[in-house]
XYZ file of N, CA and C in Angstrom:
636
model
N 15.429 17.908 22.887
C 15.880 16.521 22.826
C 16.892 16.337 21.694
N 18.449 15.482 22.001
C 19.102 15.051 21.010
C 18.849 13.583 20.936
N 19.622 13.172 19.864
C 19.654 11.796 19.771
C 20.884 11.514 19.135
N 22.011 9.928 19.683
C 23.173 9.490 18.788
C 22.993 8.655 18.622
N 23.203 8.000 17.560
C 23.533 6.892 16.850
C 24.741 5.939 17.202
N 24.473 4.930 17.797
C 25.641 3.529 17.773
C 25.739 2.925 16.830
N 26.302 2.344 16.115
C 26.288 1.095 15.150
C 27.025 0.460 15.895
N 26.303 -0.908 16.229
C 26.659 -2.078 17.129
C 27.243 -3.207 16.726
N 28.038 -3.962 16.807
C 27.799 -5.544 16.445
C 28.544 -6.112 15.044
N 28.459 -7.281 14.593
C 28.805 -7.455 13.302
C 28.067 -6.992 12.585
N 26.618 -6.803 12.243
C 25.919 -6.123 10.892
C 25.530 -4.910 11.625
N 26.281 -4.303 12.565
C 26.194 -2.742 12.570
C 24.663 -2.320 12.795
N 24.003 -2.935 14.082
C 22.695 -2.420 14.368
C 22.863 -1.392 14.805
N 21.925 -0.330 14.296
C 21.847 1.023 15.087
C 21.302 1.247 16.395
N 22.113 1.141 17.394
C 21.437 1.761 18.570
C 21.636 3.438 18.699
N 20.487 3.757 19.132
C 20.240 5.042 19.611
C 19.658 5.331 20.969
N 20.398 6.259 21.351
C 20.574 6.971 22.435
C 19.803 8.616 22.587
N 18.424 8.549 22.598
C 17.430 9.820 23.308
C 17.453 10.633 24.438
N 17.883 12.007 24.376
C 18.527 11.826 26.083
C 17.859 14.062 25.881
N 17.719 14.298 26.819
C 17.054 15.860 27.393
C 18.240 16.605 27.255
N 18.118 18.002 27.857
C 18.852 18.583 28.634
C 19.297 17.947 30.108
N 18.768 17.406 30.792
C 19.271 17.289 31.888
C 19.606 15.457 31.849
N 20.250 15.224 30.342
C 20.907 13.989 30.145
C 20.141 12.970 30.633
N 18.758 13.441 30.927
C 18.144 11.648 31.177
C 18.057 11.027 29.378
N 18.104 9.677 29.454
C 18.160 8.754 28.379
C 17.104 7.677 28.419
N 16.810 7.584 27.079
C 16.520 6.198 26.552
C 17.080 5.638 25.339
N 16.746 4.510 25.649
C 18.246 3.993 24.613
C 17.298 3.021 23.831
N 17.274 3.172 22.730
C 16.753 2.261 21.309
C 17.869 0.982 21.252
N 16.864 -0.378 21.278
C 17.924 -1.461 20.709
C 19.530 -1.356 20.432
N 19.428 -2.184 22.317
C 20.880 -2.199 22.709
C 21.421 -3.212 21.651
N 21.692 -3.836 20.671
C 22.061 -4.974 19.760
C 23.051 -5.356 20.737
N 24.346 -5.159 20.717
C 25.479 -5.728 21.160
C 26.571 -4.989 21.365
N 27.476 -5.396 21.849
C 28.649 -4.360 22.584
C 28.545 -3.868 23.592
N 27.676 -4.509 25.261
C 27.590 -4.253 26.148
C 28.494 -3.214 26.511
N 29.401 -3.651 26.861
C 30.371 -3.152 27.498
C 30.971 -1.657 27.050
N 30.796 -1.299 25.786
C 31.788 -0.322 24.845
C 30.161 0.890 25.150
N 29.236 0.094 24.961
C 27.971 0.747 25.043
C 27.578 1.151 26.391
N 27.772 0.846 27.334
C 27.934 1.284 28.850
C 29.180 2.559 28.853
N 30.075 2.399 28.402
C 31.168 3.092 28.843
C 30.568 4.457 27.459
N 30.228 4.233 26.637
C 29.632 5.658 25.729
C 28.619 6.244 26.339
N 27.162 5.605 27.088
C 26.339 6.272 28.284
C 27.411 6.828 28.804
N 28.286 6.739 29.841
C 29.193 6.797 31.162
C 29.772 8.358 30.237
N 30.719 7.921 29.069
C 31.140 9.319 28.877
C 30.353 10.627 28.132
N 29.030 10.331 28.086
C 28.220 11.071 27.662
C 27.457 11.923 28.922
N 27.794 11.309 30.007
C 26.984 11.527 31.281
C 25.679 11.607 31.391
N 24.933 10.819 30.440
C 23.937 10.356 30.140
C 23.267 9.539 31.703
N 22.190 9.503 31.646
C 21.602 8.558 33.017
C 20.284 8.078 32.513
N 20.382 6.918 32.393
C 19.517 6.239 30.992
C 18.258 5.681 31.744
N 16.717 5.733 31.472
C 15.957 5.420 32.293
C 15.264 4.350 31.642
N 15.152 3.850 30.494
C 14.317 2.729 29.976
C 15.226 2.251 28.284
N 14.842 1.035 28.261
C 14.937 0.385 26.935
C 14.056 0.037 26.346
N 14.051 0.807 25.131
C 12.871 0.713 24.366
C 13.538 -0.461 23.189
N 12.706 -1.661 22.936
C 13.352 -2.310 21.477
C 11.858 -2.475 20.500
N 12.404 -1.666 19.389
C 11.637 -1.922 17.834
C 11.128 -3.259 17.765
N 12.213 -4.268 17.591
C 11.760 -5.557 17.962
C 12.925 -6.596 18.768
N 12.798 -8.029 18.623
C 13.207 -8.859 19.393
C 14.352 -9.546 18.281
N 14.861 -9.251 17.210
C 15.630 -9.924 16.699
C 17.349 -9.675 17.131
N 18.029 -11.130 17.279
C 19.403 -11.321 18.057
C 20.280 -9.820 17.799
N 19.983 -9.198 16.795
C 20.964 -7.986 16.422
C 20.469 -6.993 17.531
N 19.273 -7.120 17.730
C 18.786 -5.955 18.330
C 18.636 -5.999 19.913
N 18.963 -7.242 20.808
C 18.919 -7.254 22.177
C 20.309 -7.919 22.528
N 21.151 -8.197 21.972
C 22.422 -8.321 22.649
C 22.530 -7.696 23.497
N 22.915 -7.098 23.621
C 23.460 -6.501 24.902
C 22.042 -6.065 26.201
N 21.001 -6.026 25.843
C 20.114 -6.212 26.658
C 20.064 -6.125 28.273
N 20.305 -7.300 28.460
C 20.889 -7.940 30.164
C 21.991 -7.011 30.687
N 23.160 -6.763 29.776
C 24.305 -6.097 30.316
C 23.751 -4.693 30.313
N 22.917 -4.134 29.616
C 22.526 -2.777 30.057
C 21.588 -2.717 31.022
N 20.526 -3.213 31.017
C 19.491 -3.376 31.860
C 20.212 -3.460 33.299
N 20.987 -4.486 33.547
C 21.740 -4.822 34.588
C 22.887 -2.928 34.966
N 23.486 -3.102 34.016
C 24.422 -1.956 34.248
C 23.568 -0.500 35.266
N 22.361 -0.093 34.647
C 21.841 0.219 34.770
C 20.214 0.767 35.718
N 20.253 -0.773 35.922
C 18.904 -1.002 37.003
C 17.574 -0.453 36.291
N 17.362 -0.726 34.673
C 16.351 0.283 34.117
C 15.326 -0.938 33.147
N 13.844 -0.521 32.997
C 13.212 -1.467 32.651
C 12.963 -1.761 31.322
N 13.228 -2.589 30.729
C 12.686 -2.542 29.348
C 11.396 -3.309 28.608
N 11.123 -2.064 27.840
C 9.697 -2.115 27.111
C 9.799 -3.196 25.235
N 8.731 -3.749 25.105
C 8.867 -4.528 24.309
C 7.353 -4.847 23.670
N 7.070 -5.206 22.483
C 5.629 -5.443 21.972
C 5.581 -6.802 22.709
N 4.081 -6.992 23.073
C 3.743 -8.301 23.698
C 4.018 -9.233 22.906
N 3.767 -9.643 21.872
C 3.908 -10.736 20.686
C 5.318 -10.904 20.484
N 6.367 -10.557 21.168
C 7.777 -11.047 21.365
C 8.130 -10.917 22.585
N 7.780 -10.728 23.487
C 8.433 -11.071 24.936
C 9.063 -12.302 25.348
N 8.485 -13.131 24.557
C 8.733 -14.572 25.021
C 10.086 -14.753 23.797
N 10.243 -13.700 22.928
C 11.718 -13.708 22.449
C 13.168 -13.756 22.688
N 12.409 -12.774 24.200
C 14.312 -12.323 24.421
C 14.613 -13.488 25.125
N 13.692 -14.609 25.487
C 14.014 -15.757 26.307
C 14.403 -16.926 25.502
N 14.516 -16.940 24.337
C 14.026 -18.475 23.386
C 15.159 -17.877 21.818
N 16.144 -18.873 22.248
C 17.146 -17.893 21.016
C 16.585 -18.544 19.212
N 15.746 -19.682 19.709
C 15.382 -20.257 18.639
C 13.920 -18.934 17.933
N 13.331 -18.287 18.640
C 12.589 -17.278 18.213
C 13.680 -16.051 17.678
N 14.246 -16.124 18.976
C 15.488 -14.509 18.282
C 16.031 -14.930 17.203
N 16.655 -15.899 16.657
C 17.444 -15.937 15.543
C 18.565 -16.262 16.028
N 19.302 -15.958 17.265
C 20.815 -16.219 17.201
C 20.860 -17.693 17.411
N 19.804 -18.768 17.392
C 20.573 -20.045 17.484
C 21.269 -20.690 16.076
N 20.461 -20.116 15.240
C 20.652 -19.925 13.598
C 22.648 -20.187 13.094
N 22.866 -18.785 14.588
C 24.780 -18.294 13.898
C 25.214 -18.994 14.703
N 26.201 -19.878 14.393
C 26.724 -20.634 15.409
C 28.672 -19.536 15.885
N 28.776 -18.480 15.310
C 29.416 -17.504 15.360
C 29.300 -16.758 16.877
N 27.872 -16.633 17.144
C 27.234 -15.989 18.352
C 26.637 -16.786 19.807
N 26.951 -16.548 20.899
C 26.082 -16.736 21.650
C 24.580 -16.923 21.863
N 24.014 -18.029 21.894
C 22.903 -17.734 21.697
C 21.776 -17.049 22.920
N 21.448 -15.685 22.325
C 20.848 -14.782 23.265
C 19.826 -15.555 24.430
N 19.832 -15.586 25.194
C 18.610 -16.038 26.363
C 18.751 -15.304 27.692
N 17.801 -14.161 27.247
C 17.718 -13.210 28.387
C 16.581 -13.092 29.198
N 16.334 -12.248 30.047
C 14.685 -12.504 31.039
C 13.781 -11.984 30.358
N 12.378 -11.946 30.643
C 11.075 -11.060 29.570
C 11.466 -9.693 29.844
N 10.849 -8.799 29.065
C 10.615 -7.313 29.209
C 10.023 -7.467 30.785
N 10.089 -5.891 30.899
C 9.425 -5.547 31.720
C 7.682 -4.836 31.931
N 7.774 -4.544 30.595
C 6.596 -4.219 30.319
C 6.534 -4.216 29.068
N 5.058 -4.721 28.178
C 4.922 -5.512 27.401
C 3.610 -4.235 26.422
N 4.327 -3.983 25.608
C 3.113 -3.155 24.535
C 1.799 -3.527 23.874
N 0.947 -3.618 23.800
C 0.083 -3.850 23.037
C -0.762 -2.697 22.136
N -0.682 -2.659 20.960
C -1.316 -1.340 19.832
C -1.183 -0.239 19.769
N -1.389 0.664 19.253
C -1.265 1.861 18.744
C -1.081 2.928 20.033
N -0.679 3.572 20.270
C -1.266 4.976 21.595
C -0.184 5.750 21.999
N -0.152 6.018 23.032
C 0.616 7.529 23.878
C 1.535 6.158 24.940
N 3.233 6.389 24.625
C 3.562 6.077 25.962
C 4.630 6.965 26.258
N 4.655 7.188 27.976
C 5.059 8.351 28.741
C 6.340 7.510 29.430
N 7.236 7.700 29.397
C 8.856 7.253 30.156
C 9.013 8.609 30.795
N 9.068 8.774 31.529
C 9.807 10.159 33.023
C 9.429 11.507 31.394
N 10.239 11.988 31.270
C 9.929 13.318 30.405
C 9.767 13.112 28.439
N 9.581 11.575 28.506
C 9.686 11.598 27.059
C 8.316 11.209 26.744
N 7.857 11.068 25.813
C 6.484 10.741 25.674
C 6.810 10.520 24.100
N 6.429 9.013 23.660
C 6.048 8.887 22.443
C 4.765 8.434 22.103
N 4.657 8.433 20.240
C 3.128 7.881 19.688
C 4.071 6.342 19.202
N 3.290 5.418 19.889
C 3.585 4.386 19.097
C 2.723 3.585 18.283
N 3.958 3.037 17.474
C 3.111 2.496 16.189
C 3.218 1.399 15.626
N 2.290 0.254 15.711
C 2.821 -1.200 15.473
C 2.848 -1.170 13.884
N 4.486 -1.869 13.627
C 4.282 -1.517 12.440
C 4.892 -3.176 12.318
N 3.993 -4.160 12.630
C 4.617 -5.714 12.203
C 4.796 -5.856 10.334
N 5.415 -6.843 10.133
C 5.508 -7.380 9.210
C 6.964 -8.227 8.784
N 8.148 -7.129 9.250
C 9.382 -7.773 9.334
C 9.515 -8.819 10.718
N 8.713 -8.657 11.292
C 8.680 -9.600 12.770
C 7.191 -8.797 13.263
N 6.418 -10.097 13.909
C 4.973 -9.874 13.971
C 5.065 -8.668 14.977
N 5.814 -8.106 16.596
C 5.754 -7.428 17.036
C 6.539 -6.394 16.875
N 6.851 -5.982 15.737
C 7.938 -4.371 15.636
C 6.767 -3.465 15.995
N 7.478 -2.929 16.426
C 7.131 -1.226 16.901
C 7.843 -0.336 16.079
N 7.443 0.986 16.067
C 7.955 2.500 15.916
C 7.744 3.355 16.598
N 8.425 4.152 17.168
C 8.067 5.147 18.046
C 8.432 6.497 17.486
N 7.492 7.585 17.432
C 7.203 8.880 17.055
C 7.431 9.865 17.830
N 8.486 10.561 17.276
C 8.290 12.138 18.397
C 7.975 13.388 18.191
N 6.136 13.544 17.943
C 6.248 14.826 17.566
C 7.135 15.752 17.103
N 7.787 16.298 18.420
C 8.386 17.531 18.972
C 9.447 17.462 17.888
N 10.501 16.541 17.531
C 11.467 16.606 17.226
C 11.291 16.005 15.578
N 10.095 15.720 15.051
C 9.635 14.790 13.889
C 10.746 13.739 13.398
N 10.519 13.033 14.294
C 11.642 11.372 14.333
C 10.940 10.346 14.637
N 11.515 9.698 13.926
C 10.675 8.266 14.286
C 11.695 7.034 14.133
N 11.991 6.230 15.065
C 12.516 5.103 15.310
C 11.587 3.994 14.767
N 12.388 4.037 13.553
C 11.592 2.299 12.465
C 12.344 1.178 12.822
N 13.160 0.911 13.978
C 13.882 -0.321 13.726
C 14.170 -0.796 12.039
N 13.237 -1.990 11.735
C 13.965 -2.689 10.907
C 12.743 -2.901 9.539
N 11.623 -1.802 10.001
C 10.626 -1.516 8.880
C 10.983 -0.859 7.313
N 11.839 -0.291 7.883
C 12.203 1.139 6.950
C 13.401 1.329 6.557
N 14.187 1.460 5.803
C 15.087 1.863 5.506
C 15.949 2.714 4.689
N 16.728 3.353 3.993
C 17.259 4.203 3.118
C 17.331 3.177 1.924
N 15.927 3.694 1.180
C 16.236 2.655 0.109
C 15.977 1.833 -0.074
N 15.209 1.084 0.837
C 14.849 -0.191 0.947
C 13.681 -0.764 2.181
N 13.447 -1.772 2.417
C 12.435 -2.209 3.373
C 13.062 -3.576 4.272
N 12.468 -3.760 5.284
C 12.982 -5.106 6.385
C 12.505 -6.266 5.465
N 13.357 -7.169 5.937
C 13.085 -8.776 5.259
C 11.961 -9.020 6.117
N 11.519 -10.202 5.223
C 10.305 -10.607 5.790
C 10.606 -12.550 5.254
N 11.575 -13.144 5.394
C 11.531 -14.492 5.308
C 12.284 -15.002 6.540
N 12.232 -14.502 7.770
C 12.133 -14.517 9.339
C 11.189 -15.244 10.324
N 10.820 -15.795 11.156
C 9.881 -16.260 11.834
C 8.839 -14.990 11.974
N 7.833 -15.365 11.699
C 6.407 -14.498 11.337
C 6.458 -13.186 10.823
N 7.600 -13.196 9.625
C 7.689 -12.028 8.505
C 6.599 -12.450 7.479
N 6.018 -10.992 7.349
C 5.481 -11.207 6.168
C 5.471 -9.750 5.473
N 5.196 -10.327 4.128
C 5.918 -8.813 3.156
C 4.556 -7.868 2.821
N 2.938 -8.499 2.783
C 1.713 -7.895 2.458
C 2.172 -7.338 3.629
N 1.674 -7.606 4.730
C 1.963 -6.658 6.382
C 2.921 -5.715 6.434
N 4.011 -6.057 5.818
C 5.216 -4.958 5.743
C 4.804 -3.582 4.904
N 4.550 -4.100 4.031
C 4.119 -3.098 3.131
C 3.030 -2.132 3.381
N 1.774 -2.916 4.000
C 0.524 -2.245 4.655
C 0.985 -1.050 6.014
N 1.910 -1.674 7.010
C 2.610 -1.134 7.655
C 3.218 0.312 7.696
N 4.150 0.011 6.473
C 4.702 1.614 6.151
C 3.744 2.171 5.055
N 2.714 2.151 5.042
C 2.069 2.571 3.982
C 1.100 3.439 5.399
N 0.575 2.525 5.664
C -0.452 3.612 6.620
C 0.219 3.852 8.015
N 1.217 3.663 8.581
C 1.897 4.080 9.661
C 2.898 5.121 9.383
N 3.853 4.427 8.198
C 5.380 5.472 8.666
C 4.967 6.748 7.501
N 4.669 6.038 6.226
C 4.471 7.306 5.430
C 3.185 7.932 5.303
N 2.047 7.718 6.635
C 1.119 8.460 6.959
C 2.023 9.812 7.906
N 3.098 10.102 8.032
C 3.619 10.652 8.905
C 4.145 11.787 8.131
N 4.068 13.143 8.408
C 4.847 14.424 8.040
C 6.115 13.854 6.895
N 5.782 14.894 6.060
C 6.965 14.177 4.617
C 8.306 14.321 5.465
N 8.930 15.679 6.147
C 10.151 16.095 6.834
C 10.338 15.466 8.252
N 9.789 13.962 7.990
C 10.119 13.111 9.511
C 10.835 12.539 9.122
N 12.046 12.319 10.371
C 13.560 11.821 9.882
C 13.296 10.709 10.631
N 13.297 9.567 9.347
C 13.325 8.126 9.864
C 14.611 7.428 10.467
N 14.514 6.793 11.505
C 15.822 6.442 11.961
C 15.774 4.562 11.821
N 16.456 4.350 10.931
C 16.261 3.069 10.938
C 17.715 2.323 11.851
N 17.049 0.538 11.761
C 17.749 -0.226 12.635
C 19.084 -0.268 12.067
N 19.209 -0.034 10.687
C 20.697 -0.698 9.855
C 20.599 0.401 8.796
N 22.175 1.146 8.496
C 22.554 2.097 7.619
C 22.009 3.522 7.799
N 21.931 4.470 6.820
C 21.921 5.879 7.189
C 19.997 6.122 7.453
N 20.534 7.705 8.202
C 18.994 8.299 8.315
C 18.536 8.585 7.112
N 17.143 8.703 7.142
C 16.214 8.855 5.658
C 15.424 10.020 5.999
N 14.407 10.359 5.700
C 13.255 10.766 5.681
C 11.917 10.326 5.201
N 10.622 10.569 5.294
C 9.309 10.006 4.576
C 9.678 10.785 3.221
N 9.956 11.647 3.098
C 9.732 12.654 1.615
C 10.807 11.859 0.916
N 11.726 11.701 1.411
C 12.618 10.937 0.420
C 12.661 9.499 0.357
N 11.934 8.790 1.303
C 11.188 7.320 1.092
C 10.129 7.483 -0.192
N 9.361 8.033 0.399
C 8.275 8.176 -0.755
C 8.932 8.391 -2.622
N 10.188 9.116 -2.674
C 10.197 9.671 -3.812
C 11.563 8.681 -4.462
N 12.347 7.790 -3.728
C 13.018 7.194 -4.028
C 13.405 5.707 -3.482
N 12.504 5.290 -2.781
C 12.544 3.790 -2.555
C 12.231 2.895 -3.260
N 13.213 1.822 -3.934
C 12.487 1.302 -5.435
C 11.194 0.245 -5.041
N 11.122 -0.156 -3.427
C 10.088 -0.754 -3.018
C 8.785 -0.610 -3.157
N 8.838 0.920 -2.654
C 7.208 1.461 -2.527
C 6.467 2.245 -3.456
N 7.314 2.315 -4.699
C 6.689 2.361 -6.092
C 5.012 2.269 -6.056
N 4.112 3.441 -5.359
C 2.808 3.204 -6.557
C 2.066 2.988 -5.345
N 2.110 2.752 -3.745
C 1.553 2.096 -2.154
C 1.144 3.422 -1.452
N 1.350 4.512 -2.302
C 0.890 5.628 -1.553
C 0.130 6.635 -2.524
């Protein structure tokens, strides 16, 4: 398995793109740039089978509908935001008056807690890791020791939590017993800026000082 990195949008959400040898895909939080983001699947010859989103905030489902649609493929989402991608006053984009405000259809299938989920040949451990938004997810890949933190984790830093149902005790509890319960040489892939690792979270994040 490879994986690429998009930076999407005005604050540059990372979408990522999970894809085999035989170019099947899943694609991490389409944020925005439908269109530029269809045509990078297309020249990758990628054939994308599900959308997975970390969470429901406006950066992170823009483009949503236009892939889903492009595509004909279902997307997965924590239950405790489904009713996000519909309600821009939950997403955040009614906030920018810069943006469209997002109002797209529910997921297609709706996560609830910790466990094993199987997409055609990929199989992740997922891991609710709320606090920056009550339903974020992370998804784990053994095989390849990666983990997609959306907007938990970052190089250096941690997700806001003064958001509709952020909170910073939860955040913290979160990556404490989820992300940096995880192999020190797991390459964290966060929603915004560069890849990290747990070993180098742990040893240089001025956040988590003293939580492990």
């Amino acid at each position: 398995m490879e994986w690429k990195k998009i930076p999407l949008g005005p604050i540059q959400t990372n979408c990522y793109l999970l894809y085999n040898e035989e170019r099947q895909c899943v694609i991490f939080d389409p944020g925005s740039e439908g269109d530029r983001l269809n045509a990078e699947i297309e020249e990758e010859g990628l054939n994308p089978i599900a959308i997975l989103l970390t969470h429901a905030h406006f950066d992170h489902i823009g483009a949503v509908e236009k892939v889903r649609y492009k595509w004909n493929i279902p997307v997965y989402i924590h239950e405790a935001e489904n009713d996000w991608l519909t309600d821009p006053s939950l997403n955040g984009s009614i906030r920018y008056p810069m943006i469209e405000p997002i109002v797209g259809l529910p997921a297609d299938h709706a996560i609830a807690g910790d466990g094993k989920l199987s997409i055609g040949p990929f199989t992740f451990r997922v891991l609710e890791t709320p606090g920056h938004s009550p339903g974020s997810l992370s998804f784990y890949i053994k095989e390849i020791g990666t983990v997609f933190a959306g907007d938990t984790l970052f190089a250096g830093s941690i997700g806001r939590t003064d958001l509709t149902g952020g909170s910073h005790p939860t955040l913290i509890q979160s990556i404490k017993s989820k992300l940096l319960a995880l192999p020190d040489d797991t390459q964290v892939l966060p929603g915004h800026g560069p890849v990290t690792s747990v070993q180098d979270e742990k040893a240089n994040n001025p956040f988590l000082n003293g939580i492990y």
